[in-house]
Coordinates of C-alpha atoms in Angstrom, one line a residue:
M1 CA -7.5 120.6 44.2
R2 CA -6.5 117.3 42.8
E3 CA -4.2 116.3 45.2
G4 CA -6.9 117.4 48.0
K5 CA -9.4 114.8 46.3
K6 CA -6.7 112.3 46.5
R7 CA -6.0 112.8 50.3
E8 CA -9.7 112.6 51.1
A9 CA -10.2 109.4 49.0
R10 CA -7.0 108.1 51.0
S11 CA -8.5 109.1 54.2
G12 CA -11.7 107.4 53.2
K13 CA -14.0 110.6 54.0
E14 CA -14.6 109.7 50.1
R15 CA -14.2 106.7 48.2
V16 CA -14.2 107.4 44.5
F17 CA -12.5 105.2 42.1
R18 CA -11.1 106.7 39.1
P19 CA -9.9 104.9 36.2
V20 CA -6.1 104.6 36.4
S21 CA -4.4 106.6 33.7
C22 CA -2.3 104.7 31.0
D23 CA -1.0 105.1 27.7
N24 CA -2.5 103.3 24.9
S25 CA 0.0 100.6 24.7
T26 CA -0.1 99.5 28.2
Y27 CA -4.5 99.3 28.0
S28 CA -3.8 96.9 24.6
F29 CA -1.4 94.7 26.3
A30 CA -4.0 94.2 29.2
V31 CA -6.8 93.6 27.2
L32 CA -4.6 91.3 25.2
F33 CA -3.5 89.3 28.2
V34 CA -6.9 88.8 29.3
Y35 CA -8.3 87.8 26.0
I36 CA -5.4 85.4 25.6
T37 CA -5.6 84.1 29.3
N38 CA -9.6 83.4 28.4
F39 CA -9.1 81.8 25.3
T40 CA -6.3 79.5 26.7
D41 CA -9.1 78.4 29.2
R42 CA -11.3 77.7 26.8
L43 CA -8.8 75.8 24.7
T44 CA -7.9 73.8 27.6
L45 CA -11.4 73.0 28.5
Y46 CA -12.4 72.3 24.8
I47 CA -9.4 70.0 24.4
E48 CA -10.0 68.2 27.7
S49 CA -13.7 67.9 26.4
S50 CA -12.4 66.7 23.4
K51 CA -10.2 63.9 24.8
S52 CA -13.0 62.9 26.8
I53 CA -15.3 62.7 23.7
V54 CA -12.7 60.9 21.6
G55 CA -12.3 58.5 24.4
L56 CA -15.7 57.9 24.9
L57 CA -16.3 57.4 21.0
K58 CA -13.3 55.1 21.3
L59 CA -14.7 52.9 24.0
L60 CA -18.1 52.8 22.0
Y61 CA -16.3 51.8 18.8
S62 CA -14.2 49.2 20.7
Y63 CA -17.5 47.8 22.3
N64 CA -19.4 47.6 18.8
C65 CA -16.2 45.7 17.5
A66 CA -16.2 43.4 20.2
R67 CA -19.8 42.8 19.9
Q68 CA -19.5 42.5 16.0
G69 CA -16.6 40.4 16.5
E70 CA -18.7 38.2 19.1
R71 CA -21.4 38.0 16.6
Q72 CA -19.1 36.8 13.6
L73 CA -17.4 34.2 15.9
Y74 CA -20.9 33.1 17.0
K75 CA -22.1 32.6 13.6
K76 CA -18.6 30.9 12.5
H77 CA -19.1 28.4 15.1
K78 CA -22.7 28.1 14.7
L79 CA -22.0 27.3 11.0
R80 CA -19.3 25.0 11.9
G81 CA -21.6 23.2 14.5
E82 CA -24.2 23.1 12.1
R83 CA -21.9 21.5 9.5
I84 CA -20.6 19.4 11.9
M85 CA -24.0 18.0 12.8
K86 CA -25.1 17.4 9.2
K87 CA -21.9 15.2 8.9
V88 CA -22.5 13.4 11.9
A89 CA -26.5 12.9 10.8
L90 CA -25.0 11.7 7.3
S91 CA -22.5 9.2 8.8
V92 CA -25.4 7.7 11.2
A93 CA -27.6 7.6 8.1
L94 CA -25.2 5.7 6.2
A95 CA -24.0 3.4 9.1
G96 CA -27.9 2.9 9.8
G97 CA -28.1 1.9 6.0
V98 CA -25.4 -0.5 6.1
F99 CA -26.4 -2.2 9.1
L100 CA -30.2 -2.3 8.0
A101 CA -29.7 -3.0 4.5
P102 CA -29.9 -6.6 3.6
Q103 CA -26.4 -8.5 3.0
V104 CA -26.5 -9.4 -0.4
A105 CA -22.9 -10.5 -0.6
D106 CA -23.4 -12.9 2.0
A107 CA -25.1 -15.5 0.1
A108 CA -26.7 -18.8 1.6
L109 CA -24.0 -21.4 3.4
G110 CA -23.4 -24.1 0.3
D111 CA -23.7 -21.4 -2.6
Q112 CA -19.7 -21.4 -2.8
T113 CA -16.7 -23.5 -1.6
L114 CA -15.1 -22.4 1.3
R115 CA -11.4 -22.4 2.1
E116 CA -8.5 -21.3 4.0
G117 CA -7.7 -17.6 3.8
M118 CA -11.3 -16.7 3.1
N119 CA -13.4 -14.0 5.0
H120 CA -17.1 -13.9 4.2
G121 CA -20.5 -14.4 6.2
D122 CA -20.7 -17.9 5.0
V123 CA -17.4 -18.8 6.8
K124 CA -19.1 -17.8 9.8
E125 CA -22.3 -19.7 9.3
L126 CA -20.0 -22.9 8.5
Q127 CA -18.2 -22.2 11.7
D128 CA -21.4 -22.0 13.8
R129 CA -22.5 -25.4 12.2
L130 CA -18.8 -26.8 13.3
S131 CA -19.2 -25.3 16.5
S132 CA -22.6 -27.2 17.2
E133 CA -20.9 -30.5 15.8
G134 CA -18.0 -30.1 18.4
H135 CA -15.3 -29.5 15.9
F136 CA -15.0 -25.5 15.9
T137 CA -13.8 -25.2 19.1
Y138 CA -12.7 -21.4 18.9
H139 CA -14.7 -19.1 21.7
T140 CA -16.3 -17.4 18.8
S141 CA -17.2 -17.2 15.3
T142 CA -15.0 -15.0 13.0
G143 CA -16.2 -15.2 9.5
Y144 CA -12.2 -15.9 8.8
F145 CA -11.2 -19.2 7.3
G146 CA -7.9 -19.7 9.1
S147 CA -6.0 -23.0 10.2
I148 CA -8.4 -23.7 13.1
T149 CA -11.2 -23.7 10.8
R150 CA -9.5 -25.8 8.3
Q151 CA -9.0 -28.4 10.9
A152 CA -12.3 -28.2 12.3
V153 CA -13.7 -28.9 8.6
R154 CA -11.1 -32.1 8.5
D155 CA -12.3 -33.4 11.4
F156 CA -15.8 -33.3 10.4
Q157 CA -14.8 -34.9 7.3
R158 CA -13.0 -37.4 8.7
D159 CA -16.2 -38.0 11.3
A160 CA -18.4 -38.1 8.0
G161 CA -16.7 -40.6 6.2
I162 CA -15.8 -38.3 3.1
D163 CA -12.5 -37.0 1.7
V164 CA -10.4 -35.2 3.9
D165 CA -8.9 -31.7 2.4
G166 CA -10.0 -29.1 4.8
I167 CA -12.3 -27.7 1.9
A168 CA -16.0 -27.0 2.3
G169 CA -17.5 -27.7 -0.8
P170 CA -20.5 -29.7 -2.2
Q171 CA -19.6 -33.2 -0.8
T172 CA -18.8 -31.4 2.7
F173 CA -21.9 -29.4 2.6
N174 CA -24.4 -32.6 1.5
A175 CA -22.7 -34.2 4.7
M176 CA -23.9 -31.4 6.9
G177 CA -27.4 -31.5 5.1
V178 CA -26.8 -28.2 3.5
S179 CA -28.4 -27.7 0.2
G180 CA -26.3 -25.2 -1.9
G181 CA -25.4 -24.5 -5.5
S182 CA -23.8 -27.1 -7.5
S183 CA -21.3 -24.8 -9.4
S184 CA -18.6 -25.1 -6.8
S185 CA -16.9 -28.4 -5.4
N186 CA -14.1 -29.9 -3.3
V187 CA -10.6 -30.7 -5.0
S188 CA -11.7 -34.4 -4.4
S189 CA -15.2 -34.1 -5.6
G190 CA -14.4 -34.7 -9.3
S191 CA -16.9 -32.2 -10.5
G192 CA -16.3 -28.6 -11.6
D193 CA -13.3 -26.5 -11.1
W194 CA -12.7 -25.2 -7.8
I195 CA -9.4 -23.7 -9.1
T196 CA -9.6 -22.1 -12.6
Y197 CA -6.7 -22.6 -15.2
N198 CA -5.8 -19.0 -16.7
G199 CA -2.4 -20.0 -18.2
T200 CA 0.4 -22.0 -17.1
L201 CA 1.9 -21.1 -14.0
R202 CA 6.1 -21.6 -13.4
S203 CA 9.0 -19.9 -11.7
G204 CA 9.1 -16.3 -12.0
S205 CA 5.0 -16.0 -12.4
R206 CA 3.2 -13.4 -10.2
G207 CA -0.2 -12.4 -9.9
A208 CA -3.5 -13.6 -8.4
S209 CA -3.6 -16.7 -10.4
V210 CA -0.4 -17.6 -8.3
T211 CA -2.0 -16.8 -5.0
T212 CA -4.8 -19.2 -5.6
L213 CA -2.7 -21.6 -6.8
Q214 CA -0.9 -21.4 -3.7
D215 CA -3.8 -21.5 -1.4
A216 CA -5.0 -24.7 -3.2
L217 CA -1.5 -26.5 -2.6
N218 CA -1.4 -25.2 1.0
S219 CA -4.9 -26.6 1.5
L220 CA -4.1 -29.9 0.3
G221 CA -1.1 -30.2 2.5
H222 CA 1.6 -29.2 0.1
N223 CA 3.6 -26.3 1.5
A224 CA 3.7 -23.6 -0.7
G225 CA 4.5 -21.0 2.0
S226 CA 2.4 -17.7 2.1
A227 CA 0.0 -17.1 -0.4
D228 CA 2.0 -14.0 -1.7
G229 CA 1.4 -14.4 -5.4
V230 CA 5.3 -15.1 -6.2
F231 CA 6.0 -18.3 -7.7
G232 CA 9.2 -19.2 -6.5
P233 CA 11.3 -22.2 -5.3
K234 CA 9.0 -23.0 -2.6
T235 CA 5.8 -22.8 -4.4
A236 CA 7.6 -24.7 -7.5
E237 CA 8.5 -27.6 -4.8
A238 CA 4.8 -27.8 -3.6
V239 CA 3.7 -28.2 -7.2
R240 CA 6.2 -31.0 -7.8
S241 CA 4.9 -32.5 -4.4
F242 CA 1.4 -32.3 -5.3
Q243 CA 2.4 -33.8 -9.1
R244 CA 4.1 -37.0 -7.6
D245 CA 1.2 -37.5 -5.2
A246 CA -1.1 -37.3 -8.3
G247 CA 0.9 -39.5 -10.4
I248 CA 1.7 -36.7 -12.9
T249 CA 4.8 -35.6 -14.5
A250 CA 6.5 -33.9 -11.3
D251 CA 8.4 -30.9 -13.2
G252 CA 7.1 -28.0 -10.9
I253 CA 4.8 -26.2 -13.4
A254 CA 1.4 -25.8 -13.3
G255 CA -0.3 -26.3 -16.4
P256 CA -3.9 -27.9 -17.8
Q257 CA -2.5 -31.3 -16.7
T258 CA -1.8 -30.2 -12.9
Y259 CA -4.9 -28.1 -12.7
K260 CA -6.9 -31.0 -13.7
A261 CA -5.5 -33.1 -10.9
L262 CA -6.3 -30.2 -8.5
N263 CA -10.1 -30.1 -9.8
G264 CA -10.3 -33.9 -8.9
E265 CA -10.1 -35.1 -12.6
T266 CA -8.3 -38.3 -13.2
V267 CA -5.4 -37.7 -15.6
V268 CA -4.1 -41.1 -17.4
K269 CA -0.9 -41.0 -18.3
S270 CA 0.1 -42.2 -21.8
E271 CA 2.7 -41.6 -24.7
S272 CA 0.3 -38.7 -25.9
T273 CA -0.2 -36.8 -22.6
G274 CA 3.3 -37.4 -21.7
S275 CA 4.6 -35.7 -24.5
S276 CA 2.2 -32.9 -24.5
S277 CA 1.5 -32.2 -20.7
D278 CA 1.4 -28.9 -19.6
S279 CA 1.2 -27.8 -22.7
G280 CA 4.6 -29.5 -23.4
S281 CA 6.7 -30.0 -20.3
A282 CA 9.8 -29.9 -21.9
S283 CA 9.0 -26.4 -23.6
S284 CA 7.3 -25.1 -20.2
T285 CA 10.5 -26.2 -18.2
V286 CA 12.7 -24.3 -20.8
E287 CA 11.0 -21.3 -20.3
S288 CA 10.9 -21.3 -16.7
I289 CA 14.9 -22.3 -16.7
I290 CA 15.2 -19.1 -18.7
S291 CA 13.1 -16.9 -16.6
T292 CA 15.1 -18.0 -13.5
A293 CA 18.2 -17.3 -15.4
K294 CA 17.1 -13.7 -16.4
S295 CA 15.8 -13.1 -12.6
L296 CA 19.4 -13.5 -11.5
E297 CA 20.6 -10.8 -14.4
G298 CA 23.1 -8.5 -12.5
T299 CA 24.4 -11.0 -10.0
P300 CA 28.1 -10.8 -9.5
Y301 CA 30.7 -13.3 -10.6
V302 CA 32.4 -15.3 -7.8
W303 CA 35.1 -17.9 -8.4
G304 CA 33.1 -21.3 -7.2
G305 CA 29.8 -19.3 -6.6
T306 CA 26.7 -21.4 -6.6
S307 CA 24.3 -19.0 -5.1
P308 CA 22.4 -15.5 -6.0
S309 CA 25.2 -14.0 -3.8
G310 CA 27.5 -14.8 -6.6
F311 CA 28.0 -17.4 -9.4
D312 CA 30.9 -18.7 -11.6
C313 CA 29.7 -20.1 -15.0
S314 CA 28.8 -23.5 -14.3
G315 CA 27.3 -22.6 -10.8
F316 CA 25.0 -20.4 -12.4
L317 CA 23.7 -23.2 -14.8
Q318 CA 23.4 -25.5 -12.0
Y319 CA 21.3 -23.2 -9.9
A320 CA 19.0 -22.1 -12.7
F321 CA 18.3 -25.8 -13.7
A322 CA 17.9 -26.7 -10.3
Q323 CA 15.2 -24.3 -9.3
N324 CA 13.2 -25.9 -11.7
G325 CA 13.4 -29.4 -10.8
K326 CA 16.5 -30.4 -13.1
S327 CA 20.0 -31.5 -11.7
I328 CA 23.0 -31.2 -13.8
P329 CA 26.6 -31.8 -13.6
R330 CA 28.9 -29.0 -11.7
T331 CA 31.4 -28.1 -14.3
V332 CA 31.3 -27.4 -18.1
A333 CA 33.4 -30.3 -19.3
T334 CA 31.0 -32.4 -17.5
I335 CA 27.8 -30.6 -18.5
H336 CA 29.4 -30.6 -22.1
D337 CA 29.7 -34.4 -21.8
A338 CA 26.1 -35.2 -20.2
A339 CA 24.4 -32.9 -23.1
T340 CA 23.4 -34.3 -26.2
S341 CA 25.0 -32.3 -29.4
V342 CA 22.8 -30.3 -31.5
S343 CA 23.9 -28.6 -34.8
T344 CA 21.8 -25.5 -34.4
P345 CA 21.1 -24.2 -31.1
Q346 CA 17.3 -23.7 -30.0
R347 CA 16.1 -21.5 -27.2
G348 CA 16.9 -23.2 -23.8
D349 CA 19.9 -25.2 -25.2
L350 CA 23.5 -24.6 -23.8
V351 CA 26.0 -23.4 -25.8
F352 CA 29.7 -24.1 -25.1
F353 CA 33.0 -21.8 -25.4
E354 CA 36.5 -22.3 -25.4
T355 CA 38.2 -19.7 -23.4
Y356 CA 40.8 -19.9 -20.8
T357 CA 42.0 -23.7 -21.7
S358 CA 41.7 -26.0 -24.3
G359 CA 38.0 -27.7 -24.6
P360 CA 34.7 -26.7 -23.3
S361 CA 35.5 -24.0 -20.3
H362 CA 32.8 -21.6 -20.2
A363 CA 28.9 -22.0 -21.1
G364 CA 25.5 -20.2 -21.4
I365 CA 22.0 -20.6 -22.1
Y366 CA 20.7 -20.1 -25.6
L367 CA 17.9 -17.4 -26.0
G368 CA 17.5 -17.1 -29.6
D369 CA 18.5 -14.7 -32.0
G370 CA 22.1 -15.2 -31.5
K371 CA 22.0 -14.3 -27.5
F372 CA 22.6 -16.3 -24.6
I373 CA 22.6 -15.6 -20.8
H374 CA 25.7 -16.6 -18.5
A375 CA 27.8 -15.7 -15.5
G376 CA 30.8 -14.0 -17.1
S377 CA 34.1 -13.2 -14.8
S378 CA 34.2 -9.6 -15.7
T379 CA 30.5 -8.7 -16.3
G380 CA 28.9 -11.3 -13.8
V381 CA 25.3 -12.6 -14.9
T382 CA 24.6 -10.9 -18.0
I383 CA 23.1 -11.3 -21.7
A384 CA 25.9 -11.6 -24.5
D385 CA 25.8 -11.7 -28.2
M386 CA 27.5 -15.0 -29.8
N387 CA 28.4 -12.8 -32.8
S388 CA 30.6 -10.9 -31.0
S389 CA 34.4 -10.7 -31.9
Y390 CA 35.2 -12.2 -28.5
W391 CA 32.4 -15.1 -28.6
S392 CA 32.4 -15.8 -32.0
P393 CA 35.6 -17.3 -32.4
R394 CA 35.4 -19.2 -29.4
Y395 CA 32.5 -20.9 -29.9
L396 CA 32.5 -24.6 -29.8
G397 CA 29.0 -26.2 -30.2
A398 CA 25.7 -26.5 -28.7
G399 CA 24.1 -29.2 -26.6
R400 CA 20.6 -30.3 -24.9
L401 CA 20.0 -31.6 -21.7

C-alpha cells in the first residue's frame, strides 16, 4: 500500500509531499545549521553596518576637529594680528609724538658754545648760517660739528676779524649778529669757562674730563689724538705744547693754571705762581711719574731695554720720567750723579742700591712706607720692600732730580 502510493507519487499521478522521516539528532543539526547561518548573515551585516557607522562617525569627528582647529587657528592669528596692529599703532603714535613734539633740547643758536665733536640742532643752524655766508660748503647741513664745520667757523672768524679758534662762542655769534646766552664763550674770549676744571689731569688719568680736555686741545690746534678719554703720551705732549704757547710752565699736567689759560684768562708768571702752579707742579709731576711707573708693572726685564716691551733698571726710570716731560741720564751711575742727595726719601725720590758691582748699580722710585718700584732682573717691573733681607743691606741712599 505504502509502496504503491510512492510509485504513484513518482509517476506524477499524485504529487503529495510528505515529511522526510529522520531521527531527532539529524533534525536538530539541521535547525542549528539554519540558525547559525542566519545569525552569521545578520552578524556580518551588523558588523559591516557598524564599520560604516564608525567610519562615518570618525569622518564627522575629524571634520569637527578640523573646524575647531580652523577656528582656533583663526582666533590665534586674529589675536596675533590684533596685537601687531596695536604695536604698530602705538609705534606710529610715539613716532608722531616725537616728530610733532617741540624740540626742547634744541635751544636757540647762541645759547651754548659749539665745538668739534658735538652733535646738536644748534650745529645744524650754525651750518646753515655759515653756508649762507659761503663758508660751509658741504652739500647738506648735518648737525654734526666735524672738521669741515670747524674750518668753516675758522674761515668766518678770519673774515670777521676776530680770534680764529674754530669754536663758535659768544664772540663768533656776535659777529654773526646772533644774540644768545652769555654763559658760554670761546677759548679766546676771556669771559667764562667753556672747559670746566674738575681736578688736575695727568698721564694715566681717564674719563669724561680727559675727553673734554682732548677736544679743547685739538680745537686749539694742539694734537691730542682721538678724544678717547685716556691721558696718554700724546695728550701730555699736547698739553705741554699748549702750555708753551700760553707762556706757562710746560709740565704736561693740566691743572688750574692750564685750565685758566684754556679759558682765555691771562696767567701772570711769578715766583708764587711758579711754586704753586697746577697745585704744585713738582708734586703733580711726581704723582704723574709714579702713575706711569705703576702702569708698567708686570713688564718683563730685558737687558738694555727702554720700552714697554722690556726694561732694564735705568731704562725703566728713564721711560717713566720721559713720559712726563723730564729727561734723565741713561745709566744708574749717571742718574745717581745728577740727583741731589737726600737723607730721608720722599715719595717720588730715587733710591739707589749696590748689587752686582761696587757703587750704585740699581735704582727705583720710592713710593713711601718703605716701598719702591723698579725693574728687577728676576722679577721685571714690580714693587718691592726696601726693608727686606735682600734690599736692606744693599741700600746706598736716596736722591732727588
